[in-house]
Coordinates of C-alpha atoms in Angstrom, one line a residue:
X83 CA 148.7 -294.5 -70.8
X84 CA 152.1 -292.0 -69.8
X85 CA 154.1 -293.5 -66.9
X86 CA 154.8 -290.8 -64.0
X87 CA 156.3 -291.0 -60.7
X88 CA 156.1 -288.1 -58.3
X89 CA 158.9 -286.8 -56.5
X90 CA 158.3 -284.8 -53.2
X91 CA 160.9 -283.3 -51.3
X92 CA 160.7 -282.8 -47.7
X93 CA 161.8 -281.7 -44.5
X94 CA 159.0 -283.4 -42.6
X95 CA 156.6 -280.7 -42.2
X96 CA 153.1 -282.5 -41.9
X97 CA 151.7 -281.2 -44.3
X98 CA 153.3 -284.4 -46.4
X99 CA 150.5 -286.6 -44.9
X100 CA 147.9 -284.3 -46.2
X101 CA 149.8 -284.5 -49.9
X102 CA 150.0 -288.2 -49.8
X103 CA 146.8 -288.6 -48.7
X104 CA 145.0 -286.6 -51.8
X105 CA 147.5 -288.7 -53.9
X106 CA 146.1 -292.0 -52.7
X107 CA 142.5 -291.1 -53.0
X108 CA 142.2 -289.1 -56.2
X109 CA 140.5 -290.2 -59.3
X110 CA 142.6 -291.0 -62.8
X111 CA 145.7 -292.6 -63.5
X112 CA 147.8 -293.8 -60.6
X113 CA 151.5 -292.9 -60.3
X114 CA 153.9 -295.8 -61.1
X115 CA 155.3 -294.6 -57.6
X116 CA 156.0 -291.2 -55.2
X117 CA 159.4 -290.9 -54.1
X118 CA 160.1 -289.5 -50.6
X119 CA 163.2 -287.4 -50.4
X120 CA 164.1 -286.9 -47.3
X121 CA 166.0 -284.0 -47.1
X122 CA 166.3 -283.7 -43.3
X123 CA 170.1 -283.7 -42.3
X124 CA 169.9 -286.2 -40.0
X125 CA 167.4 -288.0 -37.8
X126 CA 164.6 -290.6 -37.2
X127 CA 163.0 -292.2 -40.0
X128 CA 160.3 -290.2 -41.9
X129 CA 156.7 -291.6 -40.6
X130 CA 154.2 -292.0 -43.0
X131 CA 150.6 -292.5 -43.5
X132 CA 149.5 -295.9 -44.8
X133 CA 148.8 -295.7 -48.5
X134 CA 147.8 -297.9 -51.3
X135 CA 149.8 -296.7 -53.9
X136 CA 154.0 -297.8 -53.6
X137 CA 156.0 -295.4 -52.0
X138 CA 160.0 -295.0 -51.5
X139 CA 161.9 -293.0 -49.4
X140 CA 165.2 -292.1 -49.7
X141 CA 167.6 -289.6 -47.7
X142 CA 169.8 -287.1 -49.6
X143 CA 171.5 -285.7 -46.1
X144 CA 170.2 -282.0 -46.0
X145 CA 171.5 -280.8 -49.3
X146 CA 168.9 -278.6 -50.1
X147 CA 165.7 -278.8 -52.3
X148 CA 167.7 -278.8 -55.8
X149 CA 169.4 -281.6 -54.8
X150 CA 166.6 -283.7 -53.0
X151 CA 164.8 -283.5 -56.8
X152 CA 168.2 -284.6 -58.3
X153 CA 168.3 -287.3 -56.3
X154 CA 164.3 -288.3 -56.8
X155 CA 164.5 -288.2 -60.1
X156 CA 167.2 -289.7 -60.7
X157 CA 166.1 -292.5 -58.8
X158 CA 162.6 -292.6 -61.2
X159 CA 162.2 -295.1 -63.9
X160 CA 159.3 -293.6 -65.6
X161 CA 159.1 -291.2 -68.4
X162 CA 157.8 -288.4 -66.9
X163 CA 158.7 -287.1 -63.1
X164 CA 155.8 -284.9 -61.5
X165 CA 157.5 -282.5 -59.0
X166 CA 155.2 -281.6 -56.0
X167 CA 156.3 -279.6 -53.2
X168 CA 155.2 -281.2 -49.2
X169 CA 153.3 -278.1 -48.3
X170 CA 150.8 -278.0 -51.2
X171 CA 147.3 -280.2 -51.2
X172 CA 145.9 -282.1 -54.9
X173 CA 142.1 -282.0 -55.8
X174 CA 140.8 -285.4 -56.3
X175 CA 141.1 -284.8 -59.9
X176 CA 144.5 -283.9 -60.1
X177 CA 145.7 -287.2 -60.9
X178 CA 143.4 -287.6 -64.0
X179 CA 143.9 -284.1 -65.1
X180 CA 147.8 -284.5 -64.4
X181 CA 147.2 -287.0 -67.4
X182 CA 145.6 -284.6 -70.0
X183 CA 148.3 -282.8 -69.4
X184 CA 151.0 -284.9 -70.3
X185 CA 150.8 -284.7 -73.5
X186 CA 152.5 -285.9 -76.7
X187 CA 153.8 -282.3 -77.8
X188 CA 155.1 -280.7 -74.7
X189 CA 158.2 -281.8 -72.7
X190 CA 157.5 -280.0 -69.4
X191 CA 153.8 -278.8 -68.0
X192 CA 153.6 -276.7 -64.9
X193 CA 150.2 -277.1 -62.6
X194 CA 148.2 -274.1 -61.6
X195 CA 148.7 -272.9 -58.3
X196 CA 145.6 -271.4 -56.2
X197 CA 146.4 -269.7 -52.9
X198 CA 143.1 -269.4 -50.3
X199 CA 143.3 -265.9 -49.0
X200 CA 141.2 -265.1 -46.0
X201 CA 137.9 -263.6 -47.1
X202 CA 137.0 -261.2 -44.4
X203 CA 139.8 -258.8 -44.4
X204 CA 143.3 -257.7 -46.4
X205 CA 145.9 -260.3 -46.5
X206 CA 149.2 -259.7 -44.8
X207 CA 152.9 -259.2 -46.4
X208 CA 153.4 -262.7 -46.1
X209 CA 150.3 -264.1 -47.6
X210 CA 150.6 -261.8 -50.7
X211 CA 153.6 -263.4 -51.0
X212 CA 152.3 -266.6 -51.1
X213 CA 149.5 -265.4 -53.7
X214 CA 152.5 -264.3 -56.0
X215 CA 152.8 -268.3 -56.3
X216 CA 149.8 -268.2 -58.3
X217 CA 151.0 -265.8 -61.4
X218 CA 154.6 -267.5 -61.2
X219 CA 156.0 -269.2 -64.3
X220 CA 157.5 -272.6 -63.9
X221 CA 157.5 -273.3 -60.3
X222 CA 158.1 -276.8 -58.7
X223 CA 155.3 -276.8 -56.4
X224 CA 153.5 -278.5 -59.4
X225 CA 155.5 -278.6 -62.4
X226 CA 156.4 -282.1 -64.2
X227 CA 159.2 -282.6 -66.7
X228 CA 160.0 -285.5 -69.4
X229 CA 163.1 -287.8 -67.9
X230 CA 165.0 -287.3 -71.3
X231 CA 164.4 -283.5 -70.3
X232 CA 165.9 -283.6 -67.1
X233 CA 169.1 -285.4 -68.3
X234 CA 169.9 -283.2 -71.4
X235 CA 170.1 -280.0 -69.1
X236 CA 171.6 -281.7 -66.2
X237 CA 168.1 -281.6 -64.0
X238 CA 168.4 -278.9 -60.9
X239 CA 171.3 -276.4 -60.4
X240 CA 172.3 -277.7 -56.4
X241 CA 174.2 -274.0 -56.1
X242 CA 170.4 -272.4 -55.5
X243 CA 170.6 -273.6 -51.7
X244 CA 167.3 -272.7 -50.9
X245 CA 163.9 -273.1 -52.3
X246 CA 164.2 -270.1 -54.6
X247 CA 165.5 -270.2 -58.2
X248 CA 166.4 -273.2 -58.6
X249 CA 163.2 -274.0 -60.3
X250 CA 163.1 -271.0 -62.5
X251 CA 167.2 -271.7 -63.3
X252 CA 166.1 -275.2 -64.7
X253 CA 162.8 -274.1 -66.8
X254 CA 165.2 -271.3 -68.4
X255 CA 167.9 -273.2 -69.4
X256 CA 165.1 -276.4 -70.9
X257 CA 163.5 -273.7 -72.9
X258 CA 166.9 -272.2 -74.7
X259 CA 167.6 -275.5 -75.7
X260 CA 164.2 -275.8 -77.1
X261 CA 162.3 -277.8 -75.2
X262 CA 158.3 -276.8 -75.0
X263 CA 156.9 -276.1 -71.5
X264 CA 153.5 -275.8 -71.2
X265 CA 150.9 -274.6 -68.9
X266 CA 148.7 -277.5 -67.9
X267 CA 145.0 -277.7 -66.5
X268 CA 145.5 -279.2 -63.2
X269 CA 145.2 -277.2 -60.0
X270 CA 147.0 -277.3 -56.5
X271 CA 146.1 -275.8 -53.7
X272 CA 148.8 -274.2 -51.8
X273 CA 148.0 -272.1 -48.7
X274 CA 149.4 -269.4 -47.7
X275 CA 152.4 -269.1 -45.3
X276 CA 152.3 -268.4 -41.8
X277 CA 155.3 -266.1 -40.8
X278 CA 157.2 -264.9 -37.7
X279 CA 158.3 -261.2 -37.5
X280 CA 161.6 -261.1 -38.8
X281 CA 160.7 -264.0 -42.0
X282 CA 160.9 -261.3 -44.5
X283 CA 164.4 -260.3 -43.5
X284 CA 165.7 -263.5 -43.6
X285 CA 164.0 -264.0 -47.1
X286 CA 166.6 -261.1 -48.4
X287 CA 168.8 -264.0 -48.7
X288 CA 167.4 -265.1 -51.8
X289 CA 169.2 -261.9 -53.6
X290 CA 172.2 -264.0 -53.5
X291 CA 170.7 -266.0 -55.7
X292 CA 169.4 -263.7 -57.9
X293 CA 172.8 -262.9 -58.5
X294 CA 173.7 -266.3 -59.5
X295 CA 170.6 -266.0 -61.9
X296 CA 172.2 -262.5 -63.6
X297 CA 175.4 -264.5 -64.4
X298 CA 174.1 -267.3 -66.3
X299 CA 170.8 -265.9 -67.7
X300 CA 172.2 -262.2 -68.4
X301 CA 170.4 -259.1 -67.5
X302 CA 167.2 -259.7 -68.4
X303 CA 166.5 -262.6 -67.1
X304 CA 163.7 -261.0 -65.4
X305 CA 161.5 -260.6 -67.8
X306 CA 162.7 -264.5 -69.3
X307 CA 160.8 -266.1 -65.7
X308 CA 157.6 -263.1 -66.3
X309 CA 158.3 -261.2 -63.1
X310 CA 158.9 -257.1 -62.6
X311 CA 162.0 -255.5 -62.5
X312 CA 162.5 -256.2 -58.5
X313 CA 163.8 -253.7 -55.8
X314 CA 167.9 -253.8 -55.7
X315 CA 168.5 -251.0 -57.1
X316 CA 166.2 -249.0 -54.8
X317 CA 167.3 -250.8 -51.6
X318 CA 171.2 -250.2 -53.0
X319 CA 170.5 -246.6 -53.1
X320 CA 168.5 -246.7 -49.4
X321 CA 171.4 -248.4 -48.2
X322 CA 174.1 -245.9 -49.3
X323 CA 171.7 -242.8 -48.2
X324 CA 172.1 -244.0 -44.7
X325 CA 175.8 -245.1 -45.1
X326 CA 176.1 -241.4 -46.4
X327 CA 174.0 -239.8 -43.7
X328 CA 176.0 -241.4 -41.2
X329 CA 179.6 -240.7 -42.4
X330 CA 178.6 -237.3 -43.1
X331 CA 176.7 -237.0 -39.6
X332 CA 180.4 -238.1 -38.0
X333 CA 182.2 -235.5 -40.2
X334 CA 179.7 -232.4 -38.7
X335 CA 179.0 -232.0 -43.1
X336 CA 176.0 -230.2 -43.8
X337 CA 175.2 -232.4 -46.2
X338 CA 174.2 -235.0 -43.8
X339 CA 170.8 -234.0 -43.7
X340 CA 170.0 -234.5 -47.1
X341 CA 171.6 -237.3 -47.3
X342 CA 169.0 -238.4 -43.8
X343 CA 166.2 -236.9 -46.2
X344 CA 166.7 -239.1 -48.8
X345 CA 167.2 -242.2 -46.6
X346 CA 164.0 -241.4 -44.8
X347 CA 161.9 -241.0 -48.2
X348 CA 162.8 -244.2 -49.7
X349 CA 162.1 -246.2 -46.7
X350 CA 158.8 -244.9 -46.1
X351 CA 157.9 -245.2 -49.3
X352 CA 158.9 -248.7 -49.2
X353 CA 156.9 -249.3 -45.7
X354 CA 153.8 -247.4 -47.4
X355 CA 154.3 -250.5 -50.2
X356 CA 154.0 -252.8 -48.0
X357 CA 151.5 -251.5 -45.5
X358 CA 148.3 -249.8 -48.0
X359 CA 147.6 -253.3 -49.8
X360 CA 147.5 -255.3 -46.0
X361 CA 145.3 -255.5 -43.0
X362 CA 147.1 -252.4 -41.2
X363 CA 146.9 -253.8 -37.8
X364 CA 149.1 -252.8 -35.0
X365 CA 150.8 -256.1 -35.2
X366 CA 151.3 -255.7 -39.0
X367 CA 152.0 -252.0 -38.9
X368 CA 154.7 -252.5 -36.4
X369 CA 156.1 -254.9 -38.6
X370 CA 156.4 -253.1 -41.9
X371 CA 158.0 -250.4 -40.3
X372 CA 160.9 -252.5 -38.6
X373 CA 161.5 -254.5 -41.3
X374 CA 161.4 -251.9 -44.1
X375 CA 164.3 -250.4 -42.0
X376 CA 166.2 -253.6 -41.8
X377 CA 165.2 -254.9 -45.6
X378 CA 167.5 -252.7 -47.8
X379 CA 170.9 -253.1 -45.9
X380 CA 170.1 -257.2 -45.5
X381 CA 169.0 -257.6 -49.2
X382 CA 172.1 -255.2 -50.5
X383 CA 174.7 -257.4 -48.5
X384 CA 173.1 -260.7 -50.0
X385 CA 173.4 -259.5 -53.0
X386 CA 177.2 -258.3 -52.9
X387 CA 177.9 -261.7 -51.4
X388 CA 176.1 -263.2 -54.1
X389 CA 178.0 -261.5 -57.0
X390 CA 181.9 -261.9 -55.2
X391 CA 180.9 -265.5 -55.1
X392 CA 179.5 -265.7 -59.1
X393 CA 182.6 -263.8 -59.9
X394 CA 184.9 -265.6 -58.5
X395 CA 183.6 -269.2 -59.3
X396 CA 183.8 -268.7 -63.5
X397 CA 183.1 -271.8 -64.4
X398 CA 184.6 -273.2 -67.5
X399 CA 182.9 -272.8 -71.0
X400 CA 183.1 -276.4 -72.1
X401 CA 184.9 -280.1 -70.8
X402 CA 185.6 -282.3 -73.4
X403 CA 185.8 -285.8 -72.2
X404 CA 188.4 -289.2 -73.6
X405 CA 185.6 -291.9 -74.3
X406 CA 187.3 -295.1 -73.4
X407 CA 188.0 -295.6 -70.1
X408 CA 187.1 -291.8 -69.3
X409 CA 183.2 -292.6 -70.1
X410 CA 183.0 -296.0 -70.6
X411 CA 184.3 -299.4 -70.0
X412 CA 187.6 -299.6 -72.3
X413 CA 186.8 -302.4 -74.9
X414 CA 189.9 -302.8 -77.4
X415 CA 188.0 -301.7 -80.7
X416 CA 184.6 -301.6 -79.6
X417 CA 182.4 -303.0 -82.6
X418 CA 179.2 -303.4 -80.7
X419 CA 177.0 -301.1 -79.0
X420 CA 175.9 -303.3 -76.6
X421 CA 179.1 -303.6 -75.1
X422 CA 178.7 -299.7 -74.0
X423 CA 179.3 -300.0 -70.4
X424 CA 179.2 -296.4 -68.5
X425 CA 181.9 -295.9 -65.7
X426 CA 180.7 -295.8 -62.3
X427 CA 179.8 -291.7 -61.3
X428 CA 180.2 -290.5 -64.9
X429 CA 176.6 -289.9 -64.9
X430 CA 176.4 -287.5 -62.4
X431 CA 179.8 -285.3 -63.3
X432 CA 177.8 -284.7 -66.4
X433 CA 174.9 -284.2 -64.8
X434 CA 176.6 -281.6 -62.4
X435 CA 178.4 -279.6 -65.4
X436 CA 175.0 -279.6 -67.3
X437 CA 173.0 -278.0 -64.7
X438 CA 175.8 -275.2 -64.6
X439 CA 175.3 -274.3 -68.2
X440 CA 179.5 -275.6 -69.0
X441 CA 179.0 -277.4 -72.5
X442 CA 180.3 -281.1 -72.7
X443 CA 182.0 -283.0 -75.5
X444 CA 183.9 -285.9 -76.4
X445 CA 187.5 -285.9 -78.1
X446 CA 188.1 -289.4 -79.1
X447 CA 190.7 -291.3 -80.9
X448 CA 189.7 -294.5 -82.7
X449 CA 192.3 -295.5 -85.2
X450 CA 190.4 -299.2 -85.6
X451 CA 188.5 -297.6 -88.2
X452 CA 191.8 -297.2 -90.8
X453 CA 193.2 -300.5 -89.2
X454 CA 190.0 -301.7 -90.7
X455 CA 189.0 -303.4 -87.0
X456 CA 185.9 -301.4 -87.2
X457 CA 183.7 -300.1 -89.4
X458 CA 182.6 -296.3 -90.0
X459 CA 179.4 -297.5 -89.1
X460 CA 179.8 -299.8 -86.2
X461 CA 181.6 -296.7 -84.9
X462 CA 178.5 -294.5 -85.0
X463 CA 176.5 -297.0 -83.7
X464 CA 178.9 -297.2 -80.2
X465 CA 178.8 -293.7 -80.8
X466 CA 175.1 -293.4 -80.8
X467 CA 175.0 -295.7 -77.8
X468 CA 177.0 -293.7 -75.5
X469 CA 175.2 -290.5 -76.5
X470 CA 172.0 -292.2 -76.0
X471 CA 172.9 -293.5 -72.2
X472 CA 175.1 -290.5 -71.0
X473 CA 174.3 -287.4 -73.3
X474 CA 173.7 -285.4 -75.8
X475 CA 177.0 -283.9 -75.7
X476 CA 177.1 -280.4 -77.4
X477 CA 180.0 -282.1 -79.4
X478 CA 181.6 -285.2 -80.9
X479 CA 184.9 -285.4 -82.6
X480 CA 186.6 -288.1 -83.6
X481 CA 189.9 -288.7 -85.7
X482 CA 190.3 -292.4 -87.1
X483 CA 193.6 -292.1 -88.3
X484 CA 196.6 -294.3 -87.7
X485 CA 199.9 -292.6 -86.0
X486 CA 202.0 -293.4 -89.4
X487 CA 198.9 -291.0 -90.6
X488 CA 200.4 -288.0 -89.4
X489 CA 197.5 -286.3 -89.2
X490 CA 196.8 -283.4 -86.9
X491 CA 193.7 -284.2 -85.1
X492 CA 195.3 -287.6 -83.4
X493 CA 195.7 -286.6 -79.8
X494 CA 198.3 -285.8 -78.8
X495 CA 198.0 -283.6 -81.8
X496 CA 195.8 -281.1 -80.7
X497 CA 193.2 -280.8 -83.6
X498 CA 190.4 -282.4 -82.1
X499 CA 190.7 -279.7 -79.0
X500 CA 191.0 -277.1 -81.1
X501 CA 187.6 -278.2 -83.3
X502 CA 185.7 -279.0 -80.5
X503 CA 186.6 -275.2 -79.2
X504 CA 185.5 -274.2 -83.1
X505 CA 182.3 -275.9 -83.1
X506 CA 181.0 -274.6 -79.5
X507 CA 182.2 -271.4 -80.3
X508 CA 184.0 -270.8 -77.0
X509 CA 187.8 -269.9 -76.6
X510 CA 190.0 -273.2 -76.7
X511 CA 191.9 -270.9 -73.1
X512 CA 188.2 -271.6 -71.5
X513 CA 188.1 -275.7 -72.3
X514 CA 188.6 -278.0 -69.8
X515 CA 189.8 -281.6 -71.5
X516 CA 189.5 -285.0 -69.0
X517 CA 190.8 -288.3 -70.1
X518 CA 193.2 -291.5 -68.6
X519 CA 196.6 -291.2 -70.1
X520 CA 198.9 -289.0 -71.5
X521 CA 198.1 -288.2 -75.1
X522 CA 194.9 -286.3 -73.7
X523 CA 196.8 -283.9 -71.1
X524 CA 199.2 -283.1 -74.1
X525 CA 196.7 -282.6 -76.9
X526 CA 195.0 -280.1 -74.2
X527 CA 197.9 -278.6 -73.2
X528 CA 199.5 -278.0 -76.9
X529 CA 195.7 -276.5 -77.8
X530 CA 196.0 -273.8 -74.8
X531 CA 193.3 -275.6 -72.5
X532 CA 193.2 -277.3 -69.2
X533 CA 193.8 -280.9 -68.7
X534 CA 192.8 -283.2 -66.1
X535 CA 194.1 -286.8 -65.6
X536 CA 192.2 -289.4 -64.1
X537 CA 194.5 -292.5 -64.2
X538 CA 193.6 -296.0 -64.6
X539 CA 195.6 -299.4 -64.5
X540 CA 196.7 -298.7 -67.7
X541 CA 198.2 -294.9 -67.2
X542 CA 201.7 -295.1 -67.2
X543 CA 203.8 -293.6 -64.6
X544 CA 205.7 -291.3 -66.2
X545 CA 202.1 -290.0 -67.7
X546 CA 201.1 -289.3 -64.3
X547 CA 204.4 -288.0 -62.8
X548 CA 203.6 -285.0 -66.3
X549 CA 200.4 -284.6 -65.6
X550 CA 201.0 -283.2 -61.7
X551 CA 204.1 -281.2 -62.8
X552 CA 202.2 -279.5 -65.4
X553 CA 198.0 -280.2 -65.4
X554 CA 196.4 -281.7 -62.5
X555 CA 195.3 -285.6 -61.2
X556 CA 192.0 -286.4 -59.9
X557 CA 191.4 -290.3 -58.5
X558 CA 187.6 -290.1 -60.7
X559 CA 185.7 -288.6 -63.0
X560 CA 183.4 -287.0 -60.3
X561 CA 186.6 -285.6 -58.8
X562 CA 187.7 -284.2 -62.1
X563 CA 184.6 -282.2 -62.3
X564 CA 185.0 -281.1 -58.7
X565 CA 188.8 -279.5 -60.0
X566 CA 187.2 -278.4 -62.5
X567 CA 185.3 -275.6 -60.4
X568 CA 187.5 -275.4 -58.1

């Protein structure tokens, strides 16, 4: 039988009880445990209902619902993690038909989503909304991924602050790097939201990350996650009408009311949208209206703020990482792959620059093999061992010469750079290179790419005193990868 856990992120609506509840009681194999994430900033502890099957909670301080799933499945020790979100309800047979789903040939299976409407009359702007749920591709209110998944793409992108994206970001970048999702045969019920007037304004926020979206996925990224072309460009242009009608209006230019006109058409055309397909009650009528006025201009600003922000965060195209004591425990000629010891936080830097789509590597020097310390194959097996606990990396290369070699792939010769750049096919300018002493800031910098130091006991001084004047110094290899996006 497959091992799950289920992960729920939450912000304590009450909802949760009803969730944990249907978990408890449903029919088919029981989850090896549901994780909690408390994603409330601060507060009381999270009260929950008494169930039968284990339970954990755990806080991750308010930062957001990308990183509340990080942190839940990360803390999961089972091969597959079910995501549910706190405000949807499971049939009793989702649990056995969770199970047929799982399957031995796809990686990822996303749940279908059913939305109740109200039967007796046109459902409002925000329950539509809530019905698109039910035709979206690879959403987290159900949606359960393979561990070994989850690590090679780094899990959930924590710059998609809100509940928005960050779940179509992550299927995306699993499926270019060939990973098969599949959709399953188990249904949840999720019902539809319950707004106040202004909720659809506020929603325009999301645009920002739709920018974030455009710059890692390309233009078309769209049609990649199955949905329509969306609206920016018609609320850009509704936006600048009335920009235009006004600046014109001040100048006394004839032209101002054309450019009114056109202001005028596209926003009733965009209220008429909304309005035909809902209830058209005065409470609903007088809603469309104000908010189709207001919708354009917020969504236009989001999604300027959103690209100036992209833009100005370029992230690097690959880090290429030292192995000994920059990855792992430093073991003088490591022969045995048992001895493979990750450093504390190395995990999640590479986790972090995963989920960001910035290719990783290793650059390693391990002369033991030509001092005949180690064998060629003892060194594939540590290798192997690293890359099973902390990877895949996108590259390995390795020189085993001896200095009196003169080779030029021997950091601080800058071969192995230089390849690694070759084999990712990324400029060598756009590499980022991380290590613990000297030779790695010079083979980076005599290559053309950026170095980062993170000393240990065994940096020298004087390695440390170059790598300020001319790369930088970070205290860990978390901090590193902070630099490295800064």
């Amino acid at each position: 039988m497959t091992e799950y856990t289920v992960v729920v992120p939450t912000t304590g609506r009450p909802t949760l009880h009803t969730l944990l509840g249907g978990l408890d009681h449903g029919d088919g194999p029981a989850p090896a445990e549901i994780i909690v994430v408390d994603d409330r900033p601060g507060g009381e502890e999270l009260e929950l209902p008494q169930l039968t099957l284990p339970v954990r909670v755990l806080r991750s301080g308010g930062r957001g619902p990308a990183g509340a799933r990080n942190l839940g499945w990360q803390a999961a020790n089972t091969e597959w993690i079910a995501f549910l979100d706190d405000d949807v309800r499971v049939p009793h047979d989702w649990r056995k038909l969770l199970a047929e789903d799982l399957r031995d040939d796809v990686d990822a299976s996303q749940g279908r989503i059913h939305v109740p409407l109200p039967p007796d009359r046109r459902p409002t702007d925000d329950e539509r909304g809530t019905a698109g749920l039910a035709t979206a591709r690879w959403i987290t209110a159900d949606m359960a991924y393979r561990r070994r998944v989850l690590v090679a793409v780094g899990g959930f992108d924590e710059r998609f602050p809100r509940a928005f994206r960050e779940d179509a970001d992550l299927a995306l970048r699993a499926e270019r790097a060939g990973h098969r999702l599949a959709m399953g045969g188990r249904v949840a019920i999720h019902p539809a939201r319950r707004a106040d007037f202004f909720a659809s304004v506020r929603a325009q926020r999301g645009n920002a990350d739709n920018a974030l979206m455009r710059a890692k996925f390309g233009r078309n990224w769209r049609t990649d996650t199955g949905e329509g072309p969306g609206r920016i460009g018609r609320h850009a242009l509704t936006t600048a009408s009335a920009a235009a009608a006004l600046g014109l209006a001040v100048a006394k230019h004839p032209l101002a009311k054309f450019a009114a006109g056109a202001w005028l058409g596209l926003t009733l055309e965009f209220a008429a949208r909304r309005i035909l397909p809902g209830p058209k009650t005065a409470d609903e009528l007088a809603r469309m209206l104000v908010t189709s006025v207001l919708i354009p201009p917020a969504a236009s600003a989001y999604r300027l703020a959103g690209e100036l922000r992209v833009r100005s965060a370029r992230p690097p195209a690959a880090v290429l990482f030292d192995r000994d004591d920059t990855l792992i425990t430093d073991v003088p000629y490591l022969a045995d792959a048992d001895q493979v010891k990750p450093l504390p936080g190395v995990e999640e830097a590479l986790r972090r620059l995963r989920s960001r789509g910035v290719r990783v590597g290793v650059v390693s020097n391990q002369s033991g093999v030509s001092h005949g310390l180690i064998t060629p194959e003892q060194l594939t097996a540590v290798n192997s061992k690293v890359d099973e606990l902390l990877g895949p990396f996108d590259t390995w290369q390795v020189c085993v010469h001896r200095d009196a070699d003169a080779c030029g792939c021997r950091k601080p010769q800058p071969g192995l750079v230089e390849q690694a750049a070759r084999e990712l096919d990324v400029p060598v300018g756009r590499c980022v290179v991380i290590g613990d002493i000297g030779s790695d800031v010079r083979a980076a910098l005599s290559a053309g790419a950026r170095a980062i130091l993170v000393p240990t006991e065994k940096t020298k001084p004087e390695e440390i005193e170059h790598a300020r004047r001319y790369a930088q110094v970070a205290e860990t290899v978390d901090d590193a990868v902070e630099l490295v996006f800064s």
